[in-house]
Every structure is written in structure tokens, then in C-alpha cells.
N, CA and C atoms as an extended XYZ file, in Angstrom:
444
Properties=species:S:1:pos:R:3:atomname:S:1:resname:S:1:resid:I:1 pbc="F F F"
N         0.124      -12.704      -17.309 N   UNK     1
C         1.488      -12.527      -17.763 CA  UNK     1
C         2.356      -12.123      -16.572 C   UNK     1
N         3.422      -12.851      -16.332 N   UNK     2
C         4.382      -12.532      -15.291 CA  UNK     2
C         5.412      -11.568      -15.861 C   UNK     2
N         5.824      -10.621      -15.053 N   UNK     3
C         6.835       -9.670      -15.477 CA  UNK     3
C         8.141       -9.980      -14.787 C   UNK     3
N         9.240       -9.687      -15.430 N   UNK     4
C        10.565       -9.912      -14.864 CA  UNK     4
C        10.763       -9.044      -13.633 C   UNK     4
N        11.467       -9.586      -12.634 N   UNK     5
C        11.733       -8.801      -11.430 CA  UNK     5
C        13.121       -8.190      -11.448 C   UNK     5
N        13.895       -8.420      -12.509 N   UNK     6
C        15.269       -7.916      -12.559 CA  UNK     6
C        15.342       -6.412      -12.309 C   UNK     6
N        14.603       -5.660      -13.055 N   UNK     7
C        14.575       -4.213      -12.876 CA  UNK     7
C        13.175       -3.747      -12.509 C   UNK     7
N        12.466       -4.614      -11.825 N   UNK     8
C        11.073       -4.327      -11.489 CA  UNK     8
C        10.980       -3.233      -10.436 C   UNK     8
N         9.893       -2.475      -10.479 N   UNK     9
C         9.656       -1.510       -9.406 CA  UNK     9
C         9.439       -2.256       -8.090 C   UNK     9
N         9.747       -1.593       -7.002 N   UNK    10
C         9.648       -2.199       -5.674 CA  UNK    10
C         8.418       -1.658       -4.956 C   UNK    10
N         7.671       -2.565       -4.337 N   UNK    11
C         6.541       -2.178       -3.492 CA  UNK    11
C         6.791       -2.700       -2.088 C   UNK    11
N         6.653       -1.837       -1.100 N   UNK    12
C         6.678       -2.261        0.299 CA  UNK    12
C         5.228       -2.468        0.706 C   UNK    12
N         4.938       -3.642        1.262 N   UNK    13
C         3.592       -4.043        1.647 CA  UNK    13
C         3.541       -4.233        3.153 C   UNK    13
N         2.498       -3.681        3.778 N   UNK    14
C         2.420       -3.719        5.231 CA  UNK    14
C         0.971       -3.657        5.692 C   UNK    14
N         0.775       -3.932        6.964 N   UNK    15
C        -0.493       -3.645        7.617 CA  UNK    15
C        -0.259       -2.468        8.555 C   UNK    15
N        -1.318       -2.071        9.231 N   UNK    16
C        -1.173       -1.110       10.321 CA  UNK    16
C        -0.684       -1.891       11.543 C   UNK    16
N        -0.152       -1.219       12.564 N   UNK    17
C         0.441       -1.932       13.699 CA  UNK    17
C        -0.486       -2.909       14.427 C   UNK    17
N        -1.769       -2.627       14.502 N   UNK    18
C        -2.660       -3.509       15.265 CA  UNK    18
C        -3.330       -4.585       14.422 C   UNK    18
N        -3.026       -4.662       13.148 N   UNK    19
C        -3.735       -5.579       12.259 CA  UNK    19
C        -2.968       -6.878       12.072 C   UNK    19
N        -3.532       -7.968       12.569 N   UNK    20
C        -2.849       -9.263       12.513 CA  UNK    20
C        -3.307      -10.147       11.363 C   UNK    20
N        -4.094       -9.616       10.462 N   UNK    21
C        -4.603      -10.407        9.351 CA  UNK    21
C        -3.510      -10.623        8.303 C   UNK    21
N        -3.395      -11.851        7.809 N   UNK    22
C        -2.328      -12.155        6.852 CA  UNK    22
C        -2.830      -12.527        5.461 C   UNK    22
N        -4.040      -13.075        5.335 N   UNK    23
C        -4.494      -13.496        4.016 CA  UNK    23
C        -4.600      -12.320        3.060 C   UNK    23
N        -4.955      -11.141        3.579 N   UNK    24
C        -4.999       -9.966        2.724 CA  UNK    24
C        -3.611       -9.646        2.185 C   UNK    24
N        -2.581       -9.859        3.009 N   UNK    25
C        -1.210       -9.602        2.564 CA  UNK    25
C        -0.769      -10.612        1.509 C   UNK    25
N        -1.174      -11.861        1.674 N   UNK    26
C        -0.848      -12.883        0.672 CA  UNK    26
C        -1.473      -12.493       -0.669 C   UNK    26
N        -2.746      -12.136       -0.630 N   UNK    27
C        -3.439      -11.733       -1.856 CA  UNK    27
C        -2.770      -10.518       -2.502 C   UNK    27
N        -2.509       -9.487       -1.714 N   UNK    28
C        -1.904       -8.269       -2.256 CA  UNK    28
C        -0.490       -8.513       -2.766 C   UNK    28
N         0.267       -9.351       -2.064 N   UNK    29
C         1.618       -9.692       -2.500 CA  UNK    29
C         1.557      -10.296       -3.913 C   UNK    29
N         0.678      -11.285       -4.092 N   UNK    30
C         0.545      -11.922       -5.405 CA  UNK    30
C         0.030      -10.950       -6.460 C   UNK    30
N        -0.916      -10.105       -6.094 N   UNK    31
C        -1.444       -9.109       -7.024 CA  UNK    31
C        -0.354       -8.140       -7.469 C   UNK    31
N         0.442       -7.676       -6.535 N   UNK    32
C         1.534       -6.761       -6.876 CA  UNK    32
C         2.556       -7.439       -7.786 C   UNK    32
N         2.898       -8.685       -7.485 N   UNK    33
C         3.821       -9.419       -8.360 CA  UNK    33
C         3.223       -9.593       -9.754 C   UNK    33
N         1.943       -9.879       -9.808 N   UNK    34
C         1.253      -10.028      -11.088 CA  UNK    34
C         1.341       -8.749      -11.919 C   UNK    34
N         1.425       -7.612      -11.242 N   UNK    35
C         1.531       -6.323      -11.925 CA  UNK    35
C         2.987       -5.866      -12.064 C   UNK    35
N         3.932       -6.778      -11.845 N   UNK    36
C         5.326       -6.490      -12.146 CA  UNK    36
C         6.168       -5.935      -11.018 C   UNK    36
N         5.658       -5.913       -9.813 N   UNK    37
C         6.425       -5.372       -8.690 CA  UNK    37
C         7.238       -6.462       -7.993 C   UNK    37
N         8.382       -6.076       -7.511 N   UNK    38
C         9.137       -6.892       -6.562 CA  UNK    38
C         8.640       -6.434       -5.197 C   UNK    38
N         8.166       -7.374       -4.373 N   UNK    39
C         7.462       -7.027       -3.146 CA  UNK    39
C         8.319       -7.280       -1.917 C   UNK    39
N         8.380       -6.295       -1.051 N   UNK    40
C         8.964       -6.434        0.281 CA  UNK    40
C         7.770       -6.479        1.225 C   UNK    40
N         7.432       -7.681        1.681 N   UNK    41
C         6.245       -7.892        2.510 CA  UNK    41
C         6.674       -7.879        3.974 C   UNK    41
N         6.244       -6.862        4.713 N   UNK    42
C         6.643       -6.710        6.107 CA  UNK    42
C         5.766       -7.504        7.066 C   UNK    42
N         4.723       -8.124        6.569 N   UNK    43
C         3.878       -8.961        7.403 CA  UNK    43
C         2.881       -8.176        8.228 C   UNK    43
N         2.197       -8.906        9.079 N   UNK    44
C         1.140       -8.334        9.905 CA  UNK    44
C         1.710       -7.632       11.132 C   UNK    44
N         0.890       -6.761       11.701 N   UNK    45
C         1.238       -6.026       12.933 CA  UNK    45
C         2.573       -5.291       12.804 C   UNK    45
N         2.801       -4.656       11.687 N   UNK    46
C         4.059       -3.965       11.436 CA  UNK    46
C         4.107       -2.645       12.207 C   UNK    46
N         5.090       -2.501       13.113 N   UNK    47
C         5.233       -1.207       13.797 CA  UNK    47
C         5.577       -0.112       12.789 C   UNK    47
N         5.113        1.090       13.049 N   UNK    48
C         5.348        2.205       12.136 CA  UNK    48
C         6.847        2.436       11.941 C   UNK    48
N         7.637        2.368       12.999 N   UNK    49
C         9.083        2.559       12.871 CA  UNK    49
C         9.702        1.538       11.922 C   UNK    49
N         9.197        0.295       11.953 N   UNK    50
C         9.710       -0.744       11.064 CA  UNK    50
C         9.360       -0.441        9.609 C   UNK    50
N         8.164        0.058        9.378 N   UNK    51
C         7.772        0.429        8.019 CA  UNK    51
C         8.627        1.581        7.501 C   UNK    51
N         8.840        2.588        8.331 N   UNK    52
C         9.665        3.728        7.920 CA  UNK    52
C        11.084        3.261        7.615 C   UNK    52
N        11.635        2.403        8.471 N   UNK    53
C        12.999        1.889        8.243 CA  UNK    53
C        13.077        1.096        6.942 C   UNK    53
N        12.074        0.257        6.673 N   UNK    54
C        12.058       -0.512        5.426 CA  UNK    54
C        11.939        0.410        4.225 C   UNK    54
N        11.157        1.445        4.366 N   UNK    55
C        11.010        2.419        3.276 CA  UNK    55
C        12.361        3.088        2.981 C   UNK    55
N        13.045        3.503        4.004 N   UNK    56
C        14.344        4.163        3.809 CA  UNK    56
C        15.391        3.192        3.276 C   UNK    56
N        15.297        1.925        3.646 N   UNK    57
C        16.262        0.912        3.197 CA  UNK    57
C        16.013        0.514        1.740 C   UNK    57
N        14.763        0.344        1.352 N   UNK    58
C        14.443       -0.178        0.017 CA  UNK    58
C        14.106        0.899       -1.008 C   UNK    58
N        13.810        2.121       -0.564 N   UNK    59
C        13.419        3.218       -1.460 CA  UNK    59
C        12.407        2.740       -2.502 C   UNK    59
N        11.245        2.293       -2.046 N   UNK    60
C        10.279        1.693       -2.968 CA  UNK    60
C         9.639        2.696       -3.912 C   UNK    60
N         9.028        2.136       -4.943 N   UNK    61
C         8.257        2.923       -5.898 CA  UNK    61
C         6.801        3.061       -5.452 C   UNK    61
N         6.420        2.242       -4.478 N   UNK    62
C         5.047        2.225       -3.985 CA  UNK    62
C         5.034        1.631       -2.584 C   UNK    62
N         4.200        2.191       -1.713 N   UNK    63
C         3.942        1.617       -0.392 CA  UNK    63
C         2.459        1.284       -0.337 C   UNK    63
N         2.153        0.034        0.042 N   UNK    64
C         0.776       -0.434        0.123 CA  UNK    64
C         0.492       -0.833        1.565 C   UNK    64
N        -0.553       -0.248        2.139 N   UNK    65
C        -0.953       -0.538        3.510 CA  UNK    65
C        -2.337       -1.176        3.469 C   UNK    65
N        -2.442       -2.352        4.074 N   UNK    66
C        -3.703       -3.072        4.116 CA  UNK    66
C        -4.230       -3.091        5.546 C   UNK    66
N        -5.542       -2.954        5.684 N   UNK    67
C        -6.147       -2.962        7.007 CA  UNK    67
C        -7.477       -3.700        6.957 C   UNK    67
N        -7.670       -4.584        7.918 N   UNK    68
C        -8.893       -5.362        7.979 CA  UNK    68
C        -9.618       -5.156        9.306 C   UNK    68
N        -8.903       -4.807       10.351 N   UNK    69
C        -9.468       -4.842       11.702 CA  UNK    69
C       -10.314       -3.640       12.102 C   UNK    69
N       -10.444       -2.640       11.235 N   UNK    70
C       -11.294       -1.503       11.537 CA  UNK    70
C       -10.603       -0.318       12.182 C   UNK    70
N        -9.277       -0.390       12.314 N   UNK    71
C        -8.523        0.721       12.896 CA  UNK    71
C        -7.687        1.461       11.853 C   UNK    71
N        -7.968        1.212       10.593 N   UNK    72
C        -7.182        1.785        9.509 CA  UNK    72
C        -7.212        3.296        9.433 C   UNK    72
N        -8.353        3.898        9.742 N   UNK    73
C        -8.442        5.363        9.655 CA  UNK    73
C        -7.520        6.022       10.666 C   UNK    73
N        -7.499        5.516       11.876 N   UNK    74
C        -6.689        6.123       12.941 CA  UNK    74
C        -5.209        5.782       12.770 C   UNK    74
N        -4.897        4.486       12.742 N   UNK    75
C        -3.491        4.086       12.645 CA  UNK    75
C        -2.910        4.380       11.267 C   UNK    75
N        -3.736        4.288       10.235 N   UNK    76
C        -3.266        4.602        8.894 CA  UNK    76
C        -2.852        6.054        8.762 C   UNK    76
N        -3.598        6.931        9.400 N   UNK    77
C        -3.240        8.347        9.368 CA  UNK    77
C        -1.925        8.587       10.106 C   UNK    77
N        -1.743        7.976       11.252 N   UNK    78
C        -0.485        8.114       11.992 CA  UNK    78
C         0.686        7.598       11.159 C   UNK    78
N         0.468        6.460       10.509 N   UNK    79
C         1.520        5.827        9.704 CA  UNK    79
C         1.961        6.739        8.566 C   UNK    79
N         1.018        7.247        7.787 N   UNK    80
C         1.393        8.043        6.620 CA  UNK    80
C         2.021        9.376        7.034 C   UNK    80
N         1.553        9.957        8.120 N   UNK    81
C         2.175       11.208        8.586 CA  UNK    81
C         3.644       10.987        8.953 C   UNK    81
N         3.939        9.877        9.604 N   UNK    82
C         5.333        9.567        9.956 CA  UNK    82
C         6.158        9.299        8.706 C   UNK    82
N         5.598        8.557        7.771 N   UNK    83
C         6.315        8.246        6.538 CA  UNK    83
C         6.582        9.505        5.726 C   UNK    83
N         5.626       10.403        5.684 N   UNK    84
C         5.777       11.632        4.907 CA  UNK    84
C         6.817       12.586        5.496 C   UNK    84
N         7.219       12.402        6.716 N   UNK    85
C         8.324       13.204        7.270 CA  UNK    85
C         9.632       12.903        6.527 C   UNK    85
N         9.716       11.702        5.941 N   UNK    86
C        10.939       11.260        5.265 CA  UNK    86
C        10.824       11.285        3.743 C   UNK    86
N         9.609       11.208        3.233 N   UNK    87
C         9.416       11.108        1.785 CA  UNK    87
C         8.039       11.661        1.449 C   UNK    87
N         8.021       12.702        0.638 N   UNK    88
C         6.750       13.328        0.289 CA  UNK    88
C         6.260       12.944       -1.107 C   UNK    88
N         7.038       12.128       -1.843 N   UNK    89
C         6.673       11.887       -3.233 CA  UNK    89
C         6.289       10.449       -3.579 C   UNK    89
N         6.784        9.466       -2.876 N   UNK    90
C         6.462        8.082       -3.213 CA  UNK    90
C         4.967        7.834       -3.036 C   UNK    90
N         4.323        7.202       -4.004 N   UNK    91
C         2.910        6.875       -3.824 CA  UNK    91
C         2.721        5.939       -2.622 C   UNK    91
N         1.762        6.293       -1.765 N   UNK    92
C         1.416        5.484       -0.595 CA  UNK    92
C        -0.094        5.308       -0.625 C   UNK    92
N        -0.542        4.049       -0.606 N   UNK    93
C        -1.972        3.764       -0.675 CA  UNK    93
C        -2.394        2.905        0.503 C   UNK    93
N        -3.661        2.995        0.844 N   UNK    94
C        -4.242        2.185        1.913 CA  UNK    94
C        -5.587        1.662        1.434 C   UNK    94
N        -5.923        0.464        1.903 N   UNK    95
C        -7.215       -0.083        1.550 CA  UNK    95
C        -7.659       -1.131        2.541 C   UNK    95
N        -8.952       -1.400        2.515 N   UNK    96
C        -9.537       -2.390        3.411 CA  UNK    96
C       -10.614       -1.765        4.269 C   UNK    96
N       -10.706       -2.232        5.501 N   UNK    97
C       -11.675       -1.694        6.456 CA  UNK    97
C       -11.023       -0.563        7.232 C   UNK    97
N       -11.472        0.631        6.963 N   UNK    98
C       -10.880        1.803        7.616 CA  UNK    98
C       -11.492        2.071        8.977 C   UNK    98
N       -12.689        1.595        9.186 N   UNK    99
C       -13.389        1.799       10.450 CA  UNK    99
C       -14.257        0.600       10.739 C   UNK    99
N       -15.073        0.717       11.743 N   UNK   100
C       -15.927       -0.398       12.125 CA  UNK   100
C       -17.349       -0.257       11.586 C   UNK   100
N       -17.594        0.763       10.777 N   UNK   101
C       -18.944        1.021       10.280 CA  UNK   101
C       -19.203        0.459        8.888 C   UNK   101
N       -18.306       -0.371        8.371 N   UNK   102
C       -18.530       -0.995        7.069 CA  UNK   102
C       -18.602       -0.013        5.933 C   UNK   102
N       -19.760        0.107        5.303 N   UNK   103
C       -19.900        0.945        4.112 CA  UNK   103
C       -19.649        2.422        4.397 C   UNK   103
N       -19.692        2.820        5.649 N   UNK   104
C       -19.422        4.223        5.991 CA  UNK   104
C       -17.925        4.534        5.990 C   UNK   104
N       -17.088        3.551        5.650 N   UNK   105
C       -15.644        3.777        5.598 CA  UNK   105
C       -15.267        4.923        4.669 C   UNK   105
N       -16.073        5.169        3.663 N   UNK   106
C       -15.755        6.223        2.697 CA  UNK   106
C       -15.656        7.595        3.357 C   UNK   106
N       -16.256        7.772        4.501 N   UNK   107
C       -16.166        9.064        5.183 CA  UNK   107
C       -14.740        9.359        5.661 C   UNK   107
N       -13.897        8.329        5.761 N   UNK   108
C       -12.517        8.505        6.199 CA  UNK   108
C       -11.572        8.899        5.054 C   UNK   108
N       -12.020        8.733        3.829 N   UNK   109
C       -11.148        8.942        2.664 CA  UNK   109
C       -10.554       10.350        2.618 C   UNK   109
N       -11.322       11.429        2.737 N   UNK   110
C       -10.721       12.766        2.644 CA  UNK   110
C        -9.619       13.018        3.676 C   UNK   110
N        -9.823       12.583        4.907 N   UNK   111
C        -8.805       12.804        5.945 CA  UNK   111
C        -7.534       12.027        5.643 C   UNK   111
N        -7.674       10.820        5.113 N   UNK   112
C        -6.485       10.025        4.788 CA  UNK   112
C        -5.733       10.614        3.594 C   UNK   112
N        -6.453       11.125        2.619 N   UNK   113
C        -5.796       11.794        1.496 CA  UNK   113
C        -5.092       13.067        1.971 C   UNK   113
N        -5.742       13.821        2.841 N   UNK   114
C        -5.128       15.032        3.404 CA  UNK   114
C        -3.883       14.706        4.219 C   UNK   114
N        -3.876       13.549        4.877 N   UNK   115
C        -2.731       13.148        5.701 CA  UNK   115
C        -1.522       12.757        4.846 C   UNK   115
N        -1.756       12.384        3.568 N   UNK   116
C        -0.624       12.067        2.705 CA  UNK   116
C        -0.753       10.849        1.823 C   UNK   116
N        -1.858       10.113        1.921 N   UNK   117
C        -2.034        8.979        1.009 CA  UNK   117
C        -2.326        9.496       -0.390 C   UNK   117
N        -1.848        8.762       -1.385 N   UNK   118
C        -2.135        9.110       -2.776 CA  UNK   118
C        -3.317        8.311       -3.304 C   UNK   118
N        -3.730        7.293       -2.556 N   UNK   119
C        -4.894        6.507       -2.923 CA  UNK   119
C        -5.473        5.831       -1.702 C   UNK   119
N        -6.805        5.779       -1.645 N   UNK   120
C        -7.517        5.099       -0.565 CA  UNK   120
C        -8.579        4.231       -1.228 C   UNK   120
N        -8.556        2.930       -0.939 N   UNK   121
C        -9.422        1.981       -1.627 CA  UNK   121
C       -10.321        1.265       -0.629 C   UNK   121
N       -11.615        1.551       -0.709 N   UNK   122
C       -12.600        0.940        0.187 CA  UNK   122
C       -13.858        0.591       -0.601 C   UNK   122
N       -14.664       -0.238       -0.011 N   UNK   123
C       -15.958       -0.546       -0.602 CA  UNK   123
C       -15.896       -1.645       -1.646 C   UNK   123
N       -17.012       -1.796       -2.349 N   UNK   124
C       -17.180       -2.881       -3.309 CA  UNK   124
C       -16.207       -2.812       -4.484 C   UNK   124
N       -15.754       -1.630       -4.823 N   UNK   125
C       -14.858       -1.473       -5.977 CA  UNK   125
C       -13.388       -1.371       -5.594 C   UNK   125
N       -13.058       -1.633       -4.343 N   UNK   126
C       -11.695       -1.426       -3.865 CA  UNK   126
C       -10.657       -2.178       -4.699 C   UNK   126
N       -10.885       -3.444       -4.956 N   UNK   127
C        -9.893       -4.241       -5.698 CA  UNK   127
C        -9.788       -3.754       -7.137 C   UNK   127
N       -10.907       -3.521       -7.787 N   UNK   128
C       -10.875       -3.031       -9.171 CA  UNK   128
C       -10.182       -1.664       -9.252 C   UNK   128
N       -10.511       -0.797       -8.302 N   UNK   129
C        -9.888        0.528       -8.292 CA  UNK   129
C        -8.392        0.431       -8.028 C   UNK   129
N        -7.985       -0.485       -7.163 N   UNK   130
C        -6.559       -0.668       -6.880 CA  UNK   130
C        -5.829       -1.195       -8.116 C   UNK   130
N        -6.425       -2.153       -8.802 N   UNK   131
C        -5.815       -2.658      -10.043 CA  UNK   131
C        -5.653       -1.527      -11.064 C   UNK   131
N        -6.662       -0.701      -11.203 N   UNK   132
C        -6.578        0.428      -12.133 CA  UNK   132
C        -5.470        1.388      -11.710 C   UNK   132
N        -5.343        1.593      -10.416 N   UNK   133
C        -4.280        2.459       -9.893 CA  UNK   133
C        -2.902        1.881      -10.236 C   UNK   133
N        -2.744        0.584      -10.092 N   UNK   134
C        -1.470       -0.056      -10.432 CA  UNK   134
C        -1.144        0.144      -11.912 C   UNK   134
N        -2.147        0.064      -12.763 N   UNK   135
C        -1.910        0.281      -14.199 CA  UNK   135
C        -1.456        1.714      -14.464 C   UNK   135
N        -1.988        2.691      -13.734 N   UNK   136
C        -1.552        4.073      -13.942 CA  UNK   136
C        -0.113        4.257      -13.481 C   UNK   136
N         0.291        3.530      -12.445 N   UNK   137
C         1.685        3.626      -11.997 CA  UNK   137
C         2.630        3.095      -13.062 C   UNK   137
N         2.238        2.016      -13.725 N   UNK   138
C         3.085        1.447      -14.775 CA  UNK   138
C         3.155        2.347      -15.995 C   UNK   138
N         2.242        3.268      -16.116 N   UNK   139
C         2.294        4.212      -17.229 CA  UNK   139
C         3.409        5.215      -17.037 C   UNK   139
N         3.907        5.334      -15.795 N   UNK   140
C         5.022        6.243      -15.536 CA  UNK   140
C         6.312        5.551      -16.018 C   UNK   140
N         7.108        6.201      -16.853 N   UNK   141
C         8.256        5.557      -17.510 CA  UNK   141
C         9.215        4.846      -16.560 C   UNK   141
N         9.520        5.403      -15.394 N   UNK   142
C        10.507        4.760      -14.524 CA  UNK   142
C         9.949        3.548      -13.809 C   UNK   142
N         8.646        3.276      -13.924 N   UNK   143
C         8.059        2.095      -13.294 CA  UNK   143
C         7.753        0.981      -14.281 C   UNK   143
N         7.980        1.201      -15.567 N   UNK   144
C         7.661        0.183      -16.558 CA  UNK   144
C         8.613       -1.006      -16.413 C   UNK   144
N         8.050       -2.186      -16.257 N   UNK   145
C         8.839       -3.422      -16.152 CA  UNK   145
C         8.824       -4.133      -17.492 C   UNK   145
N         9.850       -4.928      -17.741 N   UNK   146
C         9.941       -5.668      -18.990 CA  UNK   146
C         9.228       -6.997      -18.877 C   UNK   146
N         8.365       -7.342      -19.833 N   UNK   147
C         7.726       -8.663      -19.805 CA  UNK   147
C         8.749       -9.771      -19.988 C   UNK   147
N         8.463      -10.914      -19.400 N   UNK   148
C         9.352      -12.079      -19.517 CA  UNK   148
C         9.131      -12.716      -20.857 C   UNK   148
């Protein structure tokens, strides 16, 4: 079911600055639209300053950071700390490969949550957990979109 974008919640979608992968952004863009979001996709290799500026310009309901290259734990932490200087309440999530150790990525989750992320999605259940997270956001009254 597609949802109307007229009064849809806004999601800013980005990678970390060193991540040049785009297919993950295409997938996430479509997934967010499927869940009723109007998406501002900043593309790959997004500088942190550009993400902060887009956040201040669009005042999104959600910020989604995707990482594939294994530098997500380091650059993701820098990104969220900078973003939180301007906004402490908007949900900000990160997912993908947080490090180069594969399944050991979960060890980075506590530090990223402490840095300011409201959700960190890694491992085999990352997509399912992210979808569930999106459903909880829609349960909040100001994020409910009208079906077409």
C-alpha cells in the first residue's frame, strides 16, 4: 500500500562521508516511501556538514544513515554527535556494516546509542528490525500518514 506524500513525514537519508555505496540508498529510499515517508536522499559520500544543513533545512521526522564500507562505527559516531548539537529529539538511526569484523558489528551498538542514535540495525535481522522500528514511528500521532 502506497501512502500519500502530501502531509507525509519526512526522512533524510544519507551515508557516512566515506561510503560510496548507492544500492543500499536506493533500497532504503523505496522502503521509506513504502512506509509513508517523503524522502530527502542526500546520496553517497555525504559530508557531515551537508547532512546537518539538510537536517536544519528540512526538519525531518527521521534521519537514516546507511553504511556498507565498514567505517560506520567511527564516522557514524562523529556524524550523530554533530547532528545532536543542533537537535536532540529527532530519531536518528544507523544500519549496515559498522566495522570490518562482520558479525562482531554488534559490539559497536552501545557506543552508537550512547553517542545519540535512537536505533542501530546490524546483523541478520537488521531489515526486519528496521521495518518494525518504522512501524513504531508511525504509531506516533504526528507521524501518521493518510493512505491513498
